[in-house]
Amino acid sequence: MDFLVLFLFYLALVLIGVVTICICSKTHYLKGLVRGGAQIISYIIPECLQRAVLKLLHYLFHTRNHTFILLHLILQGMVYSEYTWEIFDYCQELEFSLHFLLLPYLLLIVNLVFFILSCVSNPGTITKANELLFLQVYEFDEVMFSKNMKCSTCNLRKPARSKHCSVCNRCVHRFDHHCVWVNNCIGAWNARYFLLYLLTLTASAATMAIVSSVFLVQLVVVSDLYLETYVDDLGHFQVIDIVFLIQYLFLTFPRIVFMLGFVIMLSFLLGGYLCFTLYLAATNQTTNEWYRGDWAWCQHCPHVARPPSAEPQVHRNIHSHGLWSNLREIFLPATAHYERKKN
């Protein structure tokens, strides 16, 4: 049973890490690595199995489905079940503060609220009815976003900072990215929900890691285990060191140690992504704009016609107006209020 729990925890960890890196980074190096790996695998795996895997990947990452929502809830359920059944009871016996022990549950409730809002809220879908409104929100920089461009799929004029999502099959105002974990696009109207969801999820994982670590440390201190000695393979008495303590805790509380390793790694992954998201919010950029970036657009701009002798245009962020203004734009998008009044 313990080995099964270990396998499930770390399989989920690898999956979360790979998906997070693929979605958040999207670098050409990663794409080249994936293509190279696919070519190697193509010589090993039968063609029929390759087609089945490609269909599965297309379903998971290129169609709207609830797979990752269910996975998200299952992982949270597993972690919180282990926390409730073992850590919470042990910590009460060690007379931990009840407020300290209940903090992960409070973060879970808040996180689920913003998770649901991120899943169901309108990211800022562009339609014929609001097309003119969105065209007036942001200025065209004529490098990354040009005037009079039309979406070839929706046949709508493209406002600055918008993009057509191939997964949801719609144009989204201030498009950031499509998130498989919430099965929705992240745009102008739900970016605040996604940011708070990510913040509370990171805080939840970090808090649980802290509680679990404090419990194990307290257990070692109360039992005076660090003062004990043991006999090594040569028959010599040795003072217990950190490696021996970890081995002992691993054998005594395997599920707790597995969970602790999982939430620590998850905290680092989510913390890195949160810092990246906060950086984008503070500088008034989207993931889509950051990915397309200065370096990709300084030499070639497919939407701007220029003579061969013309100087290459370098994209500059013309939408950043200071930290507080940028954050206010995330949490108080003006067009959302306009649409509610109109309806």
Coordinates of N, CA, C and O in Angstrom, one line a residue, residues 137-302:
V137 N -10.2 49.8 -26.2 CA -9.6 49.7 -24.9 C -8.0 49.9 -25.0 O -7.5 50.6 -24.2
Y138 N -7.4 49.2 -25.9 CA -5.9 49.3 -25.9 C -5.4 49.9 -27.2 O -6.0 49.7 -28.3
E139 N -4.3 50.5 -27.1 CA -3.6 51.2 -28.3 C -2.9 50.1 -29.1 O -2.3 49.2 -28.5
F140 N -2.9 50.2 -30.4 CA -2.2 49.3 -31.3 C -0.7 49.8 -31.3 O -0.5 51.0 -31.6
D141 N 0.2 48.9 -31.2 CA 1.6 49.3 -31.2 C 2.2 49.1 -32.6 O 3.4 49.5 -32.8
E142 N 1.5 48.6 -33.6 CA 1.9 48.5 -35.0 C 3.1 47.6 -35.1 O 3.8 47.6 -36.2
V143 N 3.5 46.8 -34.1 CA 4.6 45.8 -34.2 C 4.0 44.5 -33.9 O 4.0 43.6 -34.7
M144 N 3.5 44.3 -32.7 CA 3.0 43.0 -32.3 C 1.5 43.0 -32.6 O 0.9 41.9 -33.0
F145 N 0.8 44.1 -32.5 CA -0.6 44.2 -32.8 C -0.9 45.4 -33.7 O -0.5 46.5 -33.4
S146 N -1.4 45.1 -34.9 CA -1.7 46.1 -35.9 C -3.2 46.3 -36.1 O -4.0 45.5 -35.9
K147 N -3.5 47.5 -36.6 CA -4.8 47.9 -36.9 C -5.4 47.2 -38.1 O -4.6 46.7 -38.9
N148 N -6.7 47.1 -38.1 CA -7.4 46.5 -39.3 C -7.1 45.1 -39.6 O -7.2 44.6 -40.7
M149 N -6.6 44.4 -38.5 CA -6.4 42.9 -38.7 C -7.7 42.2 -38.4 O -8.4 42.6 -37.4
K150 N -8.0 41.1 -39.1 CA -9.2 40.3 -38.9 C -8.8 38.9 -38.5 O -7.8 38.4 -39.0
C151 N -9.6 38.3 -37.6 CA -9.4 36.9 -37.2 C -9.9 36.1 -38.4 O -11.1 36.2 -38.8
S152 N -9.1 35.2 -38.9 CA -9.5 34.4 -40.0 C -10.6 33.3 -39.7 O -11.2 32.8 -40.6
T153 N -10.7 33.0 -38.4 CA -11.7 32.1 -38.0 C -13.0 32.7 -37.6 O -14.1 32.3 -38.0
C154 N -13.0 33.8 -36.7 CA -14.2 34.4 -36.3 C -14.7 35.5 -37.2 O -15.8 36.0 -37.1
N155 N -13.8 36.0 -38.1 CA -14.1 37.0 -39.1 C -14.5 38.3 -38.3 O -15.3 39.1 -38.7
L156 N -13.8 38.5 -37.2 CA -14.0 39.8 -36.4 C -12.7 40.6 -36.4 O -11.6 40.0 -36.6
R157 N -12.8 41.9 -36.3 CA -11.6 42.7 -36.2 C -10.9 42.4 -34.9 O -11.6 42.3 -33.9
K158 N -9.6 42.3 -35.0 CA -8.8 41.9 -33.8 C -8.4 43.1 -33.0 O -7.6 43.9 -33.4
P159 N -9.0 43.3 -31.8 CA -8.5 44.4 -30.9 C -7.0 44.1 -30.5 O -6.6 43.0 -30.5
A160 N -6.4 45.2 -30.1 CA -5.0 45.0 -29.6 C -5.0 44.1 -28.4 O -5.9 44.2 -27.5
R161 N -4.0 43.2 -28.3 CA -3.7 42.3 -27.2 C -4.7 41.1 -27.2 O -4.7 40.4 -26.2
S162 N -5.5 41.0 -28.2 CA -6.4 39.8 -28.3 C -5.8 38.7 -29.1 O -4.8 38.9 -29.8
K163 N -6.4 37.5 -28.9 CA -5.9 36.3 -29.7 C -7.0 35.3 -29.8 O -7.9 35.2 -28.9
H164 N -7.0 34.6 -30.9 CA -8.0 33.5 -31.1 C -7.4 32.2 -30.4 O -6.3 31.8 -30.7
C165 N -8.2 31.7 -29.5 CA -7.8 30.4 -28.8 C -8.3 29.3 -29.7 O -9.5 29.1 -29.9
S166 N -7.4 28.4 -30.1 CA -7.8 27.3 -31.0 C -8.5 26.2 -30.2 O -9.3 25.4 -30.7
V167 N -8.3 26.2 -28.9 CA -8.9 25.1 -28.0 C -10.4 25.5 -27.8 O -11.3 24.7 -27.9
C168 N -10.6 26.8 -27.4 CA -12.0 27.2 -27.1 C -12.7 27.7 -28.4 O -13.9 27.9 -28.3
N169 N -12.0 27.9 -29.4 CA -12.5 28.4 -30.7 C -13.2 29.8 -30.5 O -14.4 29.9 -30.9
R170 N -12.5 30.7 -29.9 CA -13.1 32.1 -29.8 C -11.9 33.0 -29.6 O -10.8 32.7 -29.2
C171 N -12.2 34.3 -29.9 CA -11.2 35.4 -29.7 C -11.4 35.9 -28.3 O -12.5 36.1 -27.9
V172 N -10.3 36.1 -27.6 CA -10.3 36.6 -26.2 C -9.6 37.9 -26.1 O -8.5 38.1 -26.6
H173 N -10.3 38.8 -25.4 CA -9.7 40.1 -25.1 C -8.6 40.0 -24.1 O -8.7 39.3 -23.0
R174 N -7.5 40.6 -24.4 CA -6.3 40.6 -23.5 C -5.9 39.1 -23.1 O -5.8 38.8 -22.0
F175 N -5.8 38.3 -24.2 CA -5.6 36.9 -24.0 C -4.2 36.6 -23.4 O -3.2 37.2 -23.8
D176 N -4.3 35.8 -22.3 CA -3.0 35.4 -21.6 C -2.6 34.0 -22.1 O -1.5 33.9 -22.7
H177 N -3.4 33.0 -21.8 CA -3.1 31.7 -22.2 C -4.3 30.8 -21.9 O -5.3 31.3 -21.3
H178 N -4.3 29.6 -22.5 CA -5.4 28.7 -22.2 C -4.9 27.7 -21.2 O -3.8 27.1 -21.4
C179 N -5.6 27.6 -20.0 CA -5.1 26.8 -18.9 C -5.9 25.5 -18.9 O -7.1 25.5 -18.7
V180 N -5.2 24.4 -19.0 CA -5.9 23.1 -19.0 C -6.4 22.7 -17.6 O -7.4 22.0 -17.5
W181 N -5.8 23.3 -16.6 CA -6.2 23.0 -15.2 C -7.5 23.5 -14.8 O -8.2 23.0 -14.0
V182 N -7.9 24.6 -15.5 CA -9.2 25.2 -15.2 C -10.1 25.1 -16.4 O -11.3 25.5 -16.4
N183 N -9.6 24.5 -17.5 CA -10.4 24.2 -18.7 C -11.0 25.5 -19.2 O -12.2 25.5 -19.6
N184 N -10.2 26.5 -19.3 CA -10.8 27.8 -19.7 C -9.6 28.7 -20.1 O -8.4 28.5 -19.8
C185 N -9.9 29.7 -21.0 CA -8.9 30.7 -21.3 C -8.8 31.7 -20.1 O -9.7 31.9 -19.4
I186 N -7.6 32.3 -20.0 CA -7.3 33.3 -19.1 C -7.2 34.6 -19.9 O -6.3 34.8 -20.7
G187 N -8.1 35.5 -19.6 CA -8.2 36.8 -20.3 C -8.4 37.9 -19.4 O -8.2 37.8 -18.2
A188 N -8.9 39.1 -20.0 CA -9.0 40.3 -19.2 C -10.0 40.2 -18.0 O -9.8 40.7 -16.9
W189 N -11.1 39.4 -18.2 CA -12.1 39.4 -17.2 C -11.9 38.3 -16.1 O -12.6 38.4 -15.1
N190 N -11.1 37.4 -16.3 CA -10.9 36.4 -15.2 C -9.4 36.2 -14.8 O -9.1 35.3 -14.1
A191 N -8.6 37.1 -15.3 CA -7.1 37.1 -14.9 C -7.0 37.2 -13.4 O -6.1 36.6 -12.8
R192 N -7.8 38.1 -12.8 CA -7.7 38.3 -11.3 C -8.1 37.0 -10.6 O -7.5 36.7 -9.5
Y193 N -9.1 36.3 -11.1 CA -9.5 35.0 -10.4 C -8.4 34.0 -10.5 O -8.0 33.3 -9.5
F194 N -7.7 33.9 -11.7 CA -6.7 33.0 -11.9 C -5.4 33.3 -11.0 O -4.8 32.4 -10.4
L195 N -5.1 34.6 -10.9 CA -4.0 35.0 -10.1 C -4.2 34.7 -8.6 O -3.3 34.2 -7.9
L196 N -5.4 34.9 -8.1 CA -5.7 34.6 -6.7 C -5.8 33.1 -6.5 O -5.5 32.6 -5.4
Y197 N -6.3 32.4 -7.5 CA -6.3 30.9 -7.4 C -4.9 30.4 -7.3 O -4.6 29.5 -6.5
L198 N -4.0 30.9 -8.1 CA -2.6 30.5 -8.1 C -2.0 30.8 -6.8 O -1.2 30.1 -6.2
L199 N -2.3 32.0 -6.3 CA -1.7 32.5 -5.0 C -2.1 31.6 -3.9 O -1.3 31.2 -3.0
T200 N -3.4 31.3 -3.8 CA -3.9 30.5 -2.7 C -3.5 29.1 -2.8 O -3.3 28.4 -1.8
L201 N -3.4 28.6 -4.0 CA -2.9 27.2 -4.2 C -1.4 27.0 -3.8 O -1.1 26.1 -3.1
T202 N -0.6 28.0 -4.1 CA 0.8 28.0 -3.6 C 0.9 28.1 -2.1 O 1.6 27.4 -1.5
A203 N 0.1 29.0 -1.6 CA 0.1 29.2 -0.1 C -0.4 27.9 0.6 O 0.1 27.6 1.6
S204 N -1.4 27.3 0.0 CA -1.9 26.0 0.6 C -0.9 24.9 0.6 O -0.7 24.3 1.6
A205 N -0.2 24.8 -0.5 CA 0.9 23.8 -0.6 C 2.0 24.1 0.4 O 2.5 23.2 1.1
A206 N 2.4 25.4 0.4 CA 3.5 25.8 1.3 C 3.1 25.6 2.8 O 4.0 25.2 3.6
T207 N 1.9 26.0 3.1 CA 1.4 25.9 4.5 C 1.4 24.4 5.0 O 1.8 24.1 6.1
M208 N 0.9 23.5 4.1 CA 0.9 22.1 4.4 C 2.3 21.5 4.6 O 2.6 20.7 5.4
A209 N 3.2 22.0 3.7 CA 4.6 21.6 3.8 C 5.2 22.0 5.2 O 6.0 21.3 5.8
I210 N 4.9 23.3 5.6 CA 5.4 23.8 6.8 C 4.9 23.0 8.0 O 5.6 22.6 8.9
V211 N 3.5 22.8 8.0 CA 2.9 22.1 9.1 C 3.5 20.6 9.2 O 3.8 20.2 10.3
S212 N 3.6 20.0 8.1 CA 4.2 18.6 8.1 C 5.6 18.6 8.6 O 6.0 17.7 9.4
S213 N 6.4 19.6 8.2 CA 7.8 19.6 8.6 C 7.9 19.9 10.1 O 8.7 19.3 10.8
V214 N 7.1 20.9 10.6 CA 7.2 21.2 12.0 C 6.7 20.0 12.8 O 7.3 19.7 13.9
F215 N 5.8 19.2 12.3 CA 5.3 18.0 13.1 C 6.5 17.0 13.2 O 6.7 16.5 14.3
L216 N 7.2 16.8 12.1 CA 8.2 15.8 12.1 C 9.4 16.3 13.0 O 10.0 15.5 13.8
V217 N 9.7 17.6 12.9 CA 10.8 18.1 13.8 C 10.4 18.0 15.2 O 11.2 17.6 16.1
Q218 N 9.2 18.4 15.5 CA 8.7 18.3 16.9 C 8.7 16.9 17.4 O 9.0 16.7 18.6
L219 N 8.3 16.0 16.6 CA 8.3 14.6 17.0 C 9.8 14.1 17.4 O 10.0 13.4 18.4
V220 N 10.7 14.5 16.6 CA 12.1 14.2 16.9 C 12.6 14.8 18.2 O 13.3 14.2 19.0
V221 N 12.2 16.1 18.4 CA 12.6 16.8 19.6 C 12.0 16.2 20.8 O 12.7 15.9 21.9
V222 N 10.7 15.9 20.8 CA 10.0 15.4 21.9 C 10.5 14.0 22.3 O 10.6 13.7 23.5
S223 N 10.8 13.2 21.3 CA 11.3 11.8 21.6 C 12.8 11.7 21.9 O 13.3 10.7 22.2
D224 N 13.5 12.9 21.8 CA 14.9 12.9 22.0 C 15.6 12.0 21.1 O 16.7 11.4 21.5
L225 N 15.1 11.7 20.0 CA 15.7 10.8 19.0 C 17.0 11.2 18.6 O 17.9 10.4 18.3
Y226 N 17.2 12.5 18.5 CA 18.5 13.1 18.0 C 19.7 12.8 18.9 O 20.8 13.0 18.6
L227 N 19.3 12.4 20.2 CA 20.4 12.2 21.2 C 20.8 10.7 21.3 O 21.7 10.3 22.0
E228 N 20.0 9.9 20.5 CA 20.3 8.4 20.6 C 21.5 8.1 19.8 O 22.0 8.8 19.0
T229 N 21.9 6.8 20.0 CA 23.0 6.2 19.2 C 22.6 4.9 18.6 O 21.6 4.3 19.0
Y230 N 23.3 4.5 17.6 CA 23.0 3.2 16.9 C 24.3 2.5 16.6 O 25.4 3.1 16.6
V231 N 24.2 1.2 16.3 CA 25.3 0.4 16.0 C 25.4 0.2 14.5 O 24.4 -0.3 13.9
D232 N 26.5 0.5 13.9 CA 26.7 0.4 12.5 C 27.0 -1.0 12.1 O 27.1 -1.9 12.9
D233 N 27.3 -1.2 10.8 CA 27.6 -2.5 10.3 C 28.9 -3.1 10.9 O 29.1 -4.3 10.9
L234 N 29.8 -2.2 11.3 CA 31.1 -2.7 11.9 C 31.0 -2.9 13.4 O 32.0 -3.2 14.0
G235 N 29.8 -2.7 14.0 CA 29.6 -2.9 15.4 C 30.0 -1.7 16.2 O 30.1 -1.8 17.5
H236 N 30.2 -0.5 15.6 CA 30.6 0.7 16.3 C 29.4 1.5 16.6 O 28.4 1.6 15.8
F237 N 29.4 2.2 17.8 CA 28.3 3.1 18.1 C 28.5 4.4 17.4 O 29.6 5.0 17.4
Q238 N 27.4 4.8 16.8 CA 27.4 6.1 16.0 C 26.3 7.0 16.5 O 25.2 6.6 16.9
V239 N 26.6 8.3 16.6 CA 25.6 9.3 16.9 C 24.6 9.4 15.7 O 25.0 9.4 14.6
I240 N 23.3 9.5 16.0 CA 22.3 9.6 15.0 C 22.5 10.9 14.2 O 22.6 12.0 14.8
D241 N 22.6 10.8 12.9 CA 22.8 12.0 12.1 C 21.5 12.3 11.3 O 20.5 11.5 11.4
I242 N 21.5 13.3 10.4 CA 20.3 13.7 9.7 C 19.8 12.6 8.7 O 18.6 12.4 8.5
V243 N 20.8 11.9 8.1 CA 20.4 10.9 7.1 C 19.7 9.7 7.9 O 18.7 9.2 7.4
F244 N 20.2 9.4 9.0 CA 19.6 8.3 9.8 C 18.2 8.7 10.2 O 17.2 7.9 10.2
L245 N 18.0 10.0 10.6 CA 16.7 10.5 11.1 C 15.7 10.5 9.9 O 14.6 10.1 10.1
I246 N 16.1 10.8 8.7 CA 15.2 10.8 7.6 C 14.8 9.4 7.3 O 13.7 9.1 7.0
Q247 N 15.8 8.4 7.3 CA 15.5 7.0 7.1 C 14.5 6.5 8.1 O 13.5 5.8 7.8
Y248 N 14.7 6.9 9.4 CA 13.8 6.5 10.5 C 12.4 7.0 10.2 O 11.4 6.3 10.4
L249 N 12.3 8.3 9.9 CA 11.0 8.9 9.7 C 10.3 8.3 8.5 O 9.1 8.1 8.5
F250 N 11.1 8.0 7.5 CA 10.6 7.4 6.3 C 10.0 6.0 6.6 O 8.9 5.7 6.0
L251 N 10.6 5.2 7.4 CA 10.1 3.9 7.7 C 8.9 3.9 8.7 O 8.1 3.1 8.7
T252 N 8.9 5.0 9.6 CA 7.9 5.1 10.6 C 6.6 5.7 10.0 O 5.5 5.3 10.3
F253 N 6.8 6.8 9.2 CA 5.7 7.6 8.7 C 5.8 7.7 7.2 O 6.0 8.8 6.7
P254 N 5.7 6.6 6.4 CA 6.0 6.7 5.0 C 5.1 7.6 4.2 O 5.5 8.4 3.4
R255 N 3.8 7.5 4.5 CA 2.8 8.3 3.8 C 3.0 9.8 4.0 O 2.9 10.7 3.1
I256 N 3.3 10.2 5.3 CA 3.6 11.6 5.6 C 4.8 12.1 4.9 O 4.8 13.2 4.4
V257 N 5.9 11.3 4.9 CA 7.1 11.7 4.2 C 6.9 11.8 2.7 O 7.4 12.8 2.1
F258 N 6.1 10.9 2.1 CA 5.8 11.0 0.7 C 5.0 12.3 0.4 O 5.3 13.0 -0.5
M259 N 4.0 12.6 1.3 CA 3.2 13.8 1.1 C 4.1 15.0 1.2 O 3.9 16.0 0.5
L260 N 5.0 15.0 2.2 CA 5.8 16.2 2.4 C 6.7 16.4 1.2 O 6.8 17.6 0.8
G261 N 7.3 15.4 0.7 CA 8.1 15.5 -0.5 C 7.3 16.1 -1.7 O 7.8 17.0 -2.4
F262 N 6.1 15.6 -1.8 CA 5.2 16.1 -2.9 C 4.9 17.6 -2.8 O 5.0 18.4 -3.7
V263 N 4.4 18.0 -1.6 CA 4.0 19.4 -1.4 C 5.2 20.3 -1.4 O 5.0 21.5 -1.8
I264 N 6.4 19.9 -1.0 CA 7.6 20.7 -1.1 C 7.9 21.0 -2.5 O 8.1 22.2 -3.0
M265 N 8.0 20.0 -3.4 CA 8.2 20.1 -4.8 C 7.2 20.9 -5.5 O 7.4 21.8 -6.3
L266 N 5.9 20.7 -5.1 CA 4.8 21.4 -5.7 C 4.9 22.9 -5.3 O 4.6 23.8 -6.1
S267 N 5.3 23.2 -4.1 CA 5.4 24.6 -3.6 C 6.5 25.3 -4.4 O 6.3 26.5 -4.8
F268 N 7.6 24.7 -4.7 CA 8.6 25.3 -5.6 C 8.1 25.5 -7.0 O 8.4 26.6 -7.6
L269 N 7.4 24.5 -7.6 CA 6.9 24.7 -8.9 C 5.9 25.8 -9.0 O 6.0 26.7 -9.9
L270 N 4.9 25.8 -8.1 CA 3.9 26.8 -8.1 C 4.5 28.1 -7.7 O 4.0 29.2 -8.3
G271 N 5.4 28.2 -6.8 CA 6.0 29.4 -6.4 C 6.7 30.1 -7.6 O 6.7 31.3 -7.8
G272 N 7.5 29.3 -8.4 CA 8.1 29.8 -9.5 C 7.2 30.4 -10.6 O 7.4 31.5 -11.1
Y273 N 6.1 29.6 -10.8 CA 5.1 30.1 -11.7 C 4.3 31.3 -11.2 O 4.0 32.3 -12.0
L274 N 4.1 31.4 -9.9 CA 3.4 32.5 -9.3 C 4.3 33.8 -9.5 O 3.8 34.9 -9.8
C275 N 5.6 33.7 -9.2 CA 6.5 34.8 -9.4 C 6.5 35.3 -10.8 O 6.5 36.5 -11.1
F276 N 6.5 34.4 -11.8 CA 6.4 34.7 -13.2 C 5.1 35.5 -13.5 O 5.1 36.5 -14.2
T277 N 4.0 35.0 -13.0 CA 2.7 35.6 -13.2 C 2.6 37.0 -12.6 O 2.0 37.9 -13.1
L278 N 3.1 37.1 -11.4 CA 3.2 38.4 -10.7 C 4.0 39.4 -11.5 O 3.7 40.6 -11.6
Y279 N 5.1 38.9 -12.0 CA 6.0 39.8 -12.9 C 5.2 40.3 -14.1 O 5.3 41.5 -14.4
L280 N 4.5 39.4 -14.7 CA 3.7 39.8 -15.9 C 2.6 40.8 -15.5 O 2.4 41.8 -16.2
A281 N 2.0 40.6 -14.3 CA 0.9 41.5 -13.9 C 1.5 42.9 -13.5 O 0.9 43.9 -13.9
A282 N 2.7 42.9 -12.9 CA 3.3 44.1 -12.5 C 3.8 44.9 -13.7 O 3.9 46.2 -13.6
T283 N 4.2 44.3 -14.7 CA 4.7 45.0 -15.9 C 3.6 45.1 -17.0 O 3.9 45.5 -18.1
N284 N 2.4 44.7 -16.7 CA 1.3 44.7 -17.7 C 1.6 44.0 -19.0 O 1.5 44.6 -20.1
Q285 N 2.0 42.8 -18.8 CA 2.2 41.9 -20.0 C 1.3 40.7 -19.8 O 0.8 40.3 -18.8
T286 N 1.1 40.0 -20.9 CA 0.4 38.7 -20.9 C 1.4 37.6 -21.3 O 2.5 37.9 -21.8
T287 N 1.1 36.4 -20.9 CA 2.0 35.3 -21.3 C 2.1 35.2 -22.8 O 3.2 34.9 -23.3
N288 N 1.1 35.5 -23.5 CA 1.1 35.5 -25.0 C 2.1 36.5 -25.5 O 2.9 36.2 -26.4
E289 N 2.1 37.7 -24.9 CA 3.0 38.8 -25.4 C 4.4 38.5 -25.0 O 5.3 38.8 -25.7
W290 N 4.6 38.0 -23.7 CA 5.9 37.7 -23.3 C 6.5 36.6 -24.2 O 7.7 36.6 -24.5
Y291 N 5.7 35.6 -24.6 CA 6.2 34.5 -25.4 C 6.6 35.0 -26.8 O 7.7 34.6 -27.3
R292 N 5.8 35.8 -27.3 CA 6.1 36.4 -28.7 C 7.3 37.3 -28.6 O 8.2 37.3 -29.5
G293 N 7.3 38.1 -27.6 CA 8.5 38.9 -27.2 C 9.3 39.7 -28.1 O 9.1 39.8 -29.3
D294 N 10.1 40.6 -27.5 CA 11.0 41.5 -28.3 C 11.9 40.7 -29.3 O 12.0 41.0 -30.4
W295 N 12.5 39.6 -28.7 CA 13.6 39.0 -29.5 C 13.0 38.3 -30.8 O 13.7 38.2 -31.8
A296 N 11.7 37.9 -30.7 CA 11.1 37.2 -31.8 C 10.6 38.2 -32.8 O 10.4 37.8 -34.0
W297 N 10.4 39.4 -32.4 CA 9.7 40.4 -33.3 C 10.6 41.5 -33.8 O 10.2 42.3 -34.6
C298 N 11.8 41.6 -33.3 CA 12.7 42.7 -33.7 C 13.2 42.5 -35.1 O 13.5 43.5 -35.8
Q299 N 13.3 41.3 -35.6 CA 13.7 41.1 -37.0 C 12.6 40.8 -37.9 O 12.7 41.1 -39.1
H300 N 11.6 40.1 -37.5 CA 10.5 39.7 -38.4 C 9.1 40.0 -37.8 O 8.9 39.6 -36.6
C301 N 8.3 40.7 -38.5 CA 7.0 41.0 -38.0 C 6.0 40.6 -39.2 O 5.9 41.4 -40.1
P302 N 5.3 39.5 -39.1 CA 4.5 39.1 -40.3 C 3.3 40.0 -40.5 O 2.8 39.9 -41.6

